[in-house]
Coordinates of C-alpha atoms in Angstrom, one line a residue:
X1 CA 14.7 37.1 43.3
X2 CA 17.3 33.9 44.6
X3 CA 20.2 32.8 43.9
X4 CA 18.9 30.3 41.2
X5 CA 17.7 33.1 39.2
X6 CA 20.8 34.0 37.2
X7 CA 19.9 30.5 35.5
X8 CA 16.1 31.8 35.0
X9 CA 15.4 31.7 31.1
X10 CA 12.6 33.7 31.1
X11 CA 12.9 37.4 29.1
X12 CA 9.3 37.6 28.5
X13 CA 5.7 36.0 28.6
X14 CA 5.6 35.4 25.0
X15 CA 9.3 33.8 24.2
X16 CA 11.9 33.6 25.4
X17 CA 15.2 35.2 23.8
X18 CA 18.0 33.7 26.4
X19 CA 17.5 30.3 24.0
X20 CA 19.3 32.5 20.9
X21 CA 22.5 31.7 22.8
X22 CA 21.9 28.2 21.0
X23 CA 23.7 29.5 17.9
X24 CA 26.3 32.0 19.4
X25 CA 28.3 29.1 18.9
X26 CA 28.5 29.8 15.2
X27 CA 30.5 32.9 16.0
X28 CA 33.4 31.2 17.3
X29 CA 33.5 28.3 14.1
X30 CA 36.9 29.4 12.5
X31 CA 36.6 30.3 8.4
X32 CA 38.9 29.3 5.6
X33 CA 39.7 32.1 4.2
X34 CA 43.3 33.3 5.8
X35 CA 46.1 32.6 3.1
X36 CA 48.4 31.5 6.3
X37 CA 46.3 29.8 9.4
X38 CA 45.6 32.1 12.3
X39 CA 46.6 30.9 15.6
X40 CA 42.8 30.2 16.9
X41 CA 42.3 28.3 13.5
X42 CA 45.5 26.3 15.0
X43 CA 44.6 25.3 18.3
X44 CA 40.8 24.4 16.7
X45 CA 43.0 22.3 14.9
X46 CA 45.2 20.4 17.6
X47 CA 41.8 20.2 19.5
X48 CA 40.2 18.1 16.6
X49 CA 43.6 15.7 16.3
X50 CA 43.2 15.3 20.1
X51 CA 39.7 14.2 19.7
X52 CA 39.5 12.4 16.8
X53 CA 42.5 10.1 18.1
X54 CA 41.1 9.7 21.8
X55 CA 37.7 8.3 19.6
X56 CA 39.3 6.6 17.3
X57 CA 40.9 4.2 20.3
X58 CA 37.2 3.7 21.1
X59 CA 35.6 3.3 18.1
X60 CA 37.6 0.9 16.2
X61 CA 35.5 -0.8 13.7
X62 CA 35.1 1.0 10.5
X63 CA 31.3 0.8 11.0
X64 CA 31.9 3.3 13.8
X65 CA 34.3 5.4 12.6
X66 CA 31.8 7.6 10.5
X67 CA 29.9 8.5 14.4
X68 CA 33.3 10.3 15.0
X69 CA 32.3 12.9 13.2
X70 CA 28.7 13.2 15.4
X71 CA 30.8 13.0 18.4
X72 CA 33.1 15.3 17.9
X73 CA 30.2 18.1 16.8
X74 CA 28.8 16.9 19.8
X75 CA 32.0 18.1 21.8
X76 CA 32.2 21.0 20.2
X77 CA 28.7 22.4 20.7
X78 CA 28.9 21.4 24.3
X79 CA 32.4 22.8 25.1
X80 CA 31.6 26.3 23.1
X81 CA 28.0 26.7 24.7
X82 CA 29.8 26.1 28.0
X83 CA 32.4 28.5 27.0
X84 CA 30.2 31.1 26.1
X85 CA 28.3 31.3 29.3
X86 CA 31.3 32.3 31.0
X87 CA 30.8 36.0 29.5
X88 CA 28.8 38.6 31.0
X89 CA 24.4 38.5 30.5
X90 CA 24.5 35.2 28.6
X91 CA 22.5 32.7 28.8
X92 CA 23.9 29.0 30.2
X93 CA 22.0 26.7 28.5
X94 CA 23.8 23.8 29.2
X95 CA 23.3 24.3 33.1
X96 CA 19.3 23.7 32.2
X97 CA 18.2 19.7 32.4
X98 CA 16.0 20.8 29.2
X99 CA 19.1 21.1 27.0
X100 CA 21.2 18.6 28.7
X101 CA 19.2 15.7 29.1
X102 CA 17.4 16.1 25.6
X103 CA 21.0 15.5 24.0
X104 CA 21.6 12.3 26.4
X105 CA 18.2 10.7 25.9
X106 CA 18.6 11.4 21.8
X107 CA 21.9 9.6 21.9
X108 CA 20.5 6.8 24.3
X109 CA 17.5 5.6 23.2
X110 CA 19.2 5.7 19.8
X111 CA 21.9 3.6 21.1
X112 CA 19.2 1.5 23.1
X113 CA 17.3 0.9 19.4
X114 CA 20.3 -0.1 17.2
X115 CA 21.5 -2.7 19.9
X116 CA 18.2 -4.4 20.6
X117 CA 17.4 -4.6 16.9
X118 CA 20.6 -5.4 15.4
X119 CA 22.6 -6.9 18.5
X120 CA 20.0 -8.6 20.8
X121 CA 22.5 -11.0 21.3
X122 CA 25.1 -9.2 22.4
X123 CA 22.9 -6.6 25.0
X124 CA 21.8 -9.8 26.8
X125 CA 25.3 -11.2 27.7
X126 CA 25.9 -7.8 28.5
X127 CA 23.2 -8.2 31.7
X128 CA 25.2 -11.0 33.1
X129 CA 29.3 -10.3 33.4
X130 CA 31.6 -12.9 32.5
X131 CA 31.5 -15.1 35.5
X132 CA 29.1 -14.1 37.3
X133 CA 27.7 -17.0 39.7
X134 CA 24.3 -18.7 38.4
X135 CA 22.9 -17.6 42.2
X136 CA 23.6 -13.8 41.5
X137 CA 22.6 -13.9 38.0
X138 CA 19.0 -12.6 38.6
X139 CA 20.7 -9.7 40.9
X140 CA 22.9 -8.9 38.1
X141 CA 20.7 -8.7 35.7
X142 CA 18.6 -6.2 37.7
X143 CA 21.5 -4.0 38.9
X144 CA 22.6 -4.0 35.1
X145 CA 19.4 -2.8 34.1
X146 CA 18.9 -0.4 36.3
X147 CA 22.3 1.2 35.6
X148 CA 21.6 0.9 31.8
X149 CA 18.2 3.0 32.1
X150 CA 19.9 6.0 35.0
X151 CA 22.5 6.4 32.2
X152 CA 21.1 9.0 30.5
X153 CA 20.0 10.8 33.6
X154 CA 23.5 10.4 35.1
X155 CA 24.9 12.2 32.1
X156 CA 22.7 15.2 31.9
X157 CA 23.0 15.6 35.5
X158 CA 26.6 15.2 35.3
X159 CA 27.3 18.0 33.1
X160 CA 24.4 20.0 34.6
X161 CA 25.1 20.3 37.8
X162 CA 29.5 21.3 37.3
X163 CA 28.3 24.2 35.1
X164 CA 25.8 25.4 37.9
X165 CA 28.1 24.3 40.9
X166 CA 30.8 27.1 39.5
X167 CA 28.3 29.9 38.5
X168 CA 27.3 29.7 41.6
X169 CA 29.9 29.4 43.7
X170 CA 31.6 32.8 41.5
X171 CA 28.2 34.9 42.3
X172 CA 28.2 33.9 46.2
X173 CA 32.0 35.1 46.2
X174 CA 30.8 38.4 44.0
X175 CA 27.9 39.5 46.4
X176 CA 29.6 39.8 49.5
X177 CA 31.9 42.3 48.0
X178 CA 30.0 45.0 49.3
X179 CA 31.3 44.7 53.3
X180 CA 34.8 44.1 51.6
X181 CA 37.6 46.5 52.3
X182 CA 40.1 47.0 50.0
X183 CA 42.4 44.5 51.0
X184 CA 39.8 41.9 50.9
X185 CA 38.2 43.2 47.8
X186 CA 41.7 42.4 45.6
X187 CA 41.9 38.9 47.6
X188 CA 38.3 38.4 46.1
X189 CA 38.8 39.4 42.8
X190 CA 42.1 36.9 42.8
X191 CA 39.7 33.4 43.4
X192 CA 37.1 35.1 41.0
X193 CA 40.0 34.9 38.7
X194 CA 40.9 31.6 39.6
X195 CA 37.6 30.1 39.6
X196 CA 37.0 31.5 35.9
X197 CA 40.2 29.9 34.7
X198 CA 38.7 26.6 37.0
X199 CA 35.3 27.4 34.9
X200 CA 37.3 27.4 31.8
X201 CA 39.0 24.0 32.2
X202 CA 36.0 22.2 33.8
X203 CA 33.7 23.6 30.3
X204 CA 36.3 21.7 27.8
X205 CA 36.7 18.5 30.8
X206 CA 32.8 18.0 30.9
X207 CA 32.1 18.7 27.2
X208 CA 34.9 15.8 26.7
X209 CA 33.6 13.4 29.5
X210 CA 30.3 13.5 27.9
X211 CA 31.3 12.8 24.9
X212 CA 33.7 10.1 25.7
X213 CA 31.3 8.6 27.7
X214 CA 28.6 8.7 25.0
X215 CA 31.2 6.9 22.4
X216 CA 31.8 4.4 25.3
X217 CA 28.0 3.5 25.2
X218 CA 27.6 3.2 21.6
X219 CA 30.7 0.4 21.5
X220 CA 28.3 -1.6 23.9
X221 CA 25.6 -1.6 21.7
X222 CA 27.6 -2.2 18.3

């Protein structure tokens, strides 16, 4: 036993059961069949009219404007998986480099594909910035390329390590309750309350910066 095995996947030697918590996200999908909206179905509302008009700023072109759709299911299954894991004894998925980088290497190289195919053109000039010196242009086109290729890894990592970071940091605080007095013990269960309202706004801010970020590299590439 460590600290790093609250994030351990592993139930059993044959399968594991922790990767169910893939579809608990279902559970939390409003239904249509309330005669007057419920308040959830009214926030998941507002939620999608924030997103789709912070997208549709991005993706202007009416060729892109059928990916909002893929972006915005890509917020949502991020934000609720990250959600979830807040509750007690269930699995965080989304903390695992498995789960993360799998969605950020799908939407990469698919990006990467489309642009070199259809835009060849276009991903070129995008190796050497506008102005750019002829004497720095081989420099540039390196430092582009690498920066390009760590994208996906940048991503994954990104959301990654913010959802392990606060699990963390909220089961250090937890296990030295134990030599707590009472006074302490309440000031302890005050910043575990105020680190699960943190862990609440940072699981909607990264499932929005990796999806912002992901429309932001499919305008390059279109």
């Amino acid at each position: 036993m460590n600290l790093f095995s609250i994030f351990d996947p592993s139930t059993s030697y044959n399968y594991s059961l922790n990767w169910l918590s893939l579809i608990y996200f279902f559970m939390f999908i409003p239904n249509m069949y309330w005669i007057i909206p419920s308040k959830f179905f009214m926030l998941w509302n507002l939620m999608l009219n924030f997103m789709y008009k912070e997208m549709k700023i991005t993706l202007k072109k009416n060729i892109n404007l059928c990916n909002i759709l893929i972006f915005i299911s890509l917020f949502i299954y991020i934000m609720l998986n990250n959600f979830i894991s807040l509750f007690p004894y269930i699995f965080n998925i989304t903390s695992h480099l498995s789960m993360s980088l799998f969605l950020s290497l799908f939407l990469w190289v698919s990006f990467m594909l489309f642009g070199w195919m259809k835009n060849s053109f276009t991903m070129f000039i995008h190796l050497t910035p506008q102005g750019t010196p002829y004497i720095l242009m081989p420099f540039m086109v390196m430092i582009e390329s690498v920066s390009n290729l760590i994208r996906p890894l940048t991503l994954a990592i990104r959301l990654s390590a913010n959802i392990i970071a606060g699990h963390l940091l909220m089961v250090l605080i937890s296990q030295s309750s134990n030599n707590l007095n009472f006074k302490m013990i309440n000031l302890m269960i005050l910043i575990q309350t105020l680190l699960v309202i943190l862990e609440i706004a940072v699981s909607f801010i990264q499932s929005y910066v990796f999806s912002i970020l992901s429309t932001l590299y499919s305008v390059e590439t279109n």
